[in-house]
Protein backbone atom coordinates (compact mmCIF):
# COMPACT_ATOMS: atom_id res chain seq x y z
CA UNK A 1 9.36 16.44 87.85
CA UNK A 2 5.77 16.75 86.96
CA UNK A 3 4.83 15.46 83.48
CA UNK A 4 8.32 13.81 82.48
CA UNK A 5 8.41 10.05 83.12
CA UNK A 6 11.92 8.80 83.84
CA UNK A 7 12.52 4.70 84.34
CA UNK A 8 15.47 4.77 87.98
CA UNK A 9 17.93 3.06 85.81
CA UNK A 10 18.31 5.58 83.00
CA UNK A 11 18.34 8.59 86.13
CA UNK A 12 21.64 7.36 86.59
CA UNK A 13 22.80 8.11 83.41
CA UNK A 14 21.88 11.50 83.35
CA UNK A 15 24.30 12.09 85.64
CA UNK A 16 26.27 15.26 84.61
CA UNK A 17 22.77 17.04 83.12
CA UNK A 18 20.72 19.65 84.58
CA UNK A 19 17.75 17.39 84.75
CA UNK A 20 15.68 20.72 86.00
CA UNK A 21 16.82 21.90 82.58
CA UNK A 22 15.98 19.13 80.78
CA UNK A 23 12.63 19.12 82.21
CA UNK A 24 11.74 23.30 81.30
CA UNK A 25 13.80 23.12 78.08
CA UNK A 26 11.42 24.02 75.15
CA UNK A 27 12.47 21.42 73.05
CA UNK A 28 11.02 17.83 72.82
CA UNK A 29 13.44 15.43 74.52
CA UNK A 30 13.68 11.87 74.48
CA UNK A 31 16.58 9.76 76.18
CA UNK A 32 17.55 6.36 75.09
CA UNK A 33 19.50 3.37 76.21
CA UNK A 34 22.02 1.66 74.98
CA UNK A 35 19.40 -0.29 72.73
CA UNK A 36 17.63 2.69 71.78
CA UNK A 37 14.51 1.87 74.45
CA UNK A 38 12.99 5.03 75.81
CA UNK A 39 14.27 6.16 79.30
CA UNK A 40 13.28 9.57 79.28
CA UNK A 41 10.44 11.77 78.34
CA UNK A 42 10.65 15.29 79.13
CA UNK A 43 7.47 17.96 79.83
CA UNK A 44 7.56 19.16 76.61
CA UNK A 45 7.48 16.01 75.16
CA UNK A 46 3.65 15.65 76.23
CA UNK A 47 2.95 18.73 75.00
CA UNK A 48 3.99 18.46 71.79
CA UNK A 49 1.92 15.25 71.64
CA UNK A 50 -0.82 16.43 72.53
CA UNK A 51 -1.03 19.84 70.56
CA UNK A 52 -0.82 17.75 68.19
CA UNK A 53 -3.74 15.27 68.69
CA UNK A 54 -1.68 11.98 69.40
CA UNK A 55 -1.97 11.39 73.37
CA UNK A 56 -3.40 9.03 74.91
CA UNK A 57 -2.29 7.21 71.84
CA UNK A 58 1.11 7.96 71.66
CA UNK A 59 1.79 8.28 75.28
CA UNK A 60 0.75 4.31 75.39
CA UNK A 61 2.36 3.59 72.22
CA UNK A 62 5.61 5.27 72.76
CA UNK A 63 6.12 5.48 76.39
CA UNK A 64 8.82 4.33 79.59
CA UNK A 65 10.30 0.91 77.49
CA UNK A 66 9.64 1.10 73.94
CA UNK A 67 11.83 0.65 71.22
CA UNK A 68 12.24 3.97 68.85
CA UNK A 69 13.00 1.62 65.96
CA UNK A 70 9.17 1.16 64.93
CA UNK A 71 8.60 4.67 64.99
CA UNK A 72 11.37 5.09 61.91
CA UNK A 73 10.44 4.21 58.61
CA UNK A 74 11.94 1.04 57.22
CA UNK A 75 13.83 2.97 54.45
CA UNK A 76 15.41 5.13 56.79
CA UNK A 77 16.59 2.79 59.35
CA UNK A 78 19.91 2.23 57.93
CA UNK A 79 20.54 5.98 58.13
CA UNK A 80 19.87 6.42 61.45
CA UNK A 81 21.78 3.30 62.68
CA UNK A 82 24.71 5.03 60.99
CA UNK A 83 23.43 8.39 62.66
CA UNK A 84 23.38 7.26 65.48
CA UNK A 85 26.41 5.20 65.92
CA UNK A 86 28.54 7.91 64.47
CA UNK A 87 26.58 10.26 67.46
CA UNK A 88 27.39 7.56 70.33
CA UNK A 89 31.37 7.63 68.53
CA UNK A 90 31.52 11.38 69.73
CA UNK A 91 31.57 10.09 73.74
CA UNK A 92 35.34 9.47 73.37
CA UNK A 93 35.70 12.59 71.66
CA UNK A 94 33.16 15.28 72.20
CA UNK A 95 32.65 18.67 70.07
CA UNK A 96 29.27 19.68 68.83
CA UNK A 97 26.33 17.15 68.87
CA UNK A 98 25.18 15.54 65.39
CA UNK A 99 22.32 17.06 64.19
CA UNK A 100 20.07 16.49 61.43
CA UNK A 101 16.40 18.43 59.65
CA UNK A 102 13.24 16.92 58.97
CA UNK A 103 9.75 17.77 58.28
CA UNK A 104 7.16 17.13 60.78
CA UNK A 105 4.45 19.13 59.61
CA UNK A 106 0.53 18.96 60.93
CA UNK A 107 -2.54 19.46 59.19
CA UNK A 108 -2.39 23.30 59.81
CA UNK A 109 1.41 24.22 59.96
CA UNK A 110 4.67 23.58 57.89
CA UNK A 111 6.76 22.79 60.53
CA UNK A 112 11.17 21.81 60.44
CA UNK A 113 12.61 20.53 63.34
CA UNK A 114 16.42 19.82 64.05
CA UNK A 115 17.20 17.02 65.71
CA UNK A 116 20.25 17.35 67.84
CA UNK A 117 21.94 14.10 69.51
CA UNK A 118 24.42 13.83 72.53
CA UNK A 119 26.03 11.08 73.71
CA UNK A 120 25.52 9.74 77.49
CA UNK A 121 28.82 8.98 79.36
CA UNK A 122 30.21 5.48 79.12
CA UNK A 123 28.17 5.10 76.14
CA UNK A 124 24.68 4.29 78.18
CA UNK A 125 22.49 6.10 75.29
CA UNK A 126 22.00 9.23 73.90
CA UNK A 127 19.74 11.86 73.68
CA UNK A 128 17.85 13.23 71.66
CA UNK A 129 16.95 16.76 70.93
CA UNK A 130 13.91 18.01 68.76
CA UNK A 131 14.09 21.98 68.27
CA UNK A 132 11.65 23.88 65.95
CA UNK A 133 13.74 25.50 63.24
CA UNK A 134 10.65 26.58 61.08
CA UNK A 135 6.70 27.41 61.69
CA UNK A 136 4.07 28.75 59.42
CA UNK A 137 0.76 27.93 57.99
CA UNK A 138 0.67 25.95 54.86
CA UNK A 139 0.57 27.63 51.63
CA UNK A 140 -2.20 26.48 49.90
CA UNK A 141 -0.48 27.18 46.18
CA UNK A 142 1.84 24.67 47.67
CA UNK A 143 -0.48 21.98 49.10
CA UNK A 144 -3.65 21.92 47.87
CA UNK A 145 -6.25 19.64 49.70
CA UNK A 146 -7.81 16.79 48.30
CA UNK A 147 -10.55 14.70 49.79
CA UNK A 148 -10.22 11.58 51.36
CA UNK A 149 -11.24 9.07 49.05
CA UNK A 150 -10.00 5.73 50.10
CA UNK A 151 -10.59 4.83 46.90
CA UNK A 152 -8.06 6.70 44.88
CA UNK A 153 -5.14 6.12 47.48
CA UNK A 154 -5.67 2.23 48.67
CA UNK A 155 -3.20 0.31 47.38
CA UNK A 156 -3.71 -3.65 45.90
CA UNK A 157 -2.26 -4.51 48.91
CA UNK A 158 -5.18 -2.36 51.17
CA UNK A 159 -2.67 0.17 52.29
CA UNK A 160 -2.50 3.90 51.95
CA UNK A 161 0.94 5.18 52.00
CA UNK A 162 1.78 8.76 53.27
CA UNK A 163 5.12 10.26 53.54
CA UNK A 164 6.39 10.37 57.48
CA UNK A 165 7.92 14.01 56.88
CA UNK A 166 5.70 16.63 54.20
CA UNK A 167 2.53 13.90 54.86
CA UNK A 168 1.11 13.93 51.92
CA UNK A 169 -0.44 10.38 50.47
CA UNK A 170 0.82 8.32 47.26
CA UNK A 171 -2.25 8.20 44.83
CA UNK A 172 -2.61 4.56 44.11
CA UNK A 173 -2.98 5.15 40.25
CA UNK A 174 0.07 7.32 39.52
CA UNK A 175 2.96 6.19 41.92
CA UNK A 176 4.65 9.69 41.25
CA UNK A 177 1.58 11.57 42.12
CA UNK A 178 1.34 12.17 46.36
CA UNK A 179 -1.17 14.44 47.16
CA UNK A 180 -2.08 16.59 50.46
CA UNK A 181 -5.28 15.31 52.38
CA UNK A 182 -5.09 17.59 55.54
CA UNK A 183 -8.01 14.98 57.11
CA UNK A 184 -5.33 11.83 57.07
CA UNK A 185 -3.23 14.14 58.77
CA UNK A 186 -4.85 15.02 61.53
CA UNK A 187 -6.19 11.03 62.05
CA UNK A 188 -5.07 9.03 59.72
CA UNK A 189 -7.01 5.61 58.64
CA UNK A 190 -6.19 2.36 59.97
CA UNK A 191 -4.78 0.56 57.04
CA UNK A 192 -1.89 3.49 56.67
CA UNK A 193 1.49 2.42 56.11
CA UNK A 194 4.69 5.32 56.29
CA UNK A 195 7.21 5.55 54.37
CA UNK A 196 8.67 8.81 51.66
CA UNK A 197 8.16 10.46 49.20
CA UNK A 198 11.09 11.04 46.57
CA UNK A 199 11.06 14.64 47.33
CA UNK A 200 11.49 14.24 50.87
CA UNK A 201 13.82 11.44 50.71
CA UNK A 202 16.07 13.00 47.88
CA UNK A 203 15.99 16.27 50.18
CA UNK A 204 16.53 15.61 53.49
CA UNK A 205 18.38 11.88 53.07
CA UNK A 206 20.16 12.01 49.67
CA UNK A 207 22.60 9.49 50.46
CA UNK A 208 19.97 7.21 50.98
């Protein structure tokens, strides 16, 4: 393998998987342990990352060892623990992976992904599938830019709050108001804190 990163431990429970085809597979793909600590990071894993502005960052952040958990807002955690246990359940009876859609849009481009998850054998992790479902250019009747005034969107507390999936930022003076400030997507400040929007969470997570 070239870009992928692979710790020797988690190698051996790939075994069963086309790890050639893991490696050229279009889709982002992470594997985790038992723990949900990253074993795995395929080629187009970097890629994505860095079309996308976040290596080095990420790559350092989020590489051979870390714990997915921080990367999942707190709301959303209890979904995904159920997610995901109900996606390791399917090892003692497999039939289609578990999959769930999300945004993960970027400044420029609306973009839905599906996240797909299979369970490794003898229950030593799972992985986990990212495929593009949809990919356009904003709309701009849709989302229509502000500027990034710190001073409309800091909270009391110092922190701006944008929504992990459609990105857009809660204005601090109107907690229903979130607005679209293409400039904290592509780099976002320092003292920004993720969580979701009701839209997003009523859409894609309404059992939450």
């Amino acid at each position: 393998m070239t870009q992928a990163t692979m710790t020797d431990a988690f190698r051996g429970h790939l075994t069963g998987f086309d790890l050639a085809a893991l490696e050229e597979h279009e889709s982002t793909i992470i594997g985790v342990d038992e723990a949900l600590g990253i074993g795995y990071l395929n080629a187009a894993w970097f890629r994505f990352s860095a079309a996308n502005g976040g290596d080095p960052a990420i790559s350092a952040r989020w590489g051979l060892g870390a714990s997915i958990w921080p990367a999942i807002p707190a709301p959303l955690q209890p979904f995904y623990r159920q997610f995901f246990s109900s996606a390791r359940s399917l090892n003692h009876a497999p039939t289609h992976p578990m999959t769930h859609e999300y945004e993960c849009s970027s400044a420029d481009v609306y973009r839905r992904l599906v996240l797909a998850v299979y369970p490794l054998r003898d229950d030593h992790g799972l992985l986990l599938v990212h495929s593009l479902r949809v990919q356009r250019p904003h709309d701009p009747h849709e989302r229509s830019a502000q500027e990034p005034d710190a001073s409309r969107y800091a909270h009391p507390d110092g922190m701006i709050r944008q929504c992990s999936h459609c990105r857009r930022v809660q204005l601090a003076a109107d907690l229903k108001a979130w607005h679209w400030i293409p400039e904290w997507v592509r780099s976002c400040p320092g003292n920004t804190s993720h969580s979701l929007c009701p839209v997003c969470l009523d859409y894609y997570y309404p059992a939450v």
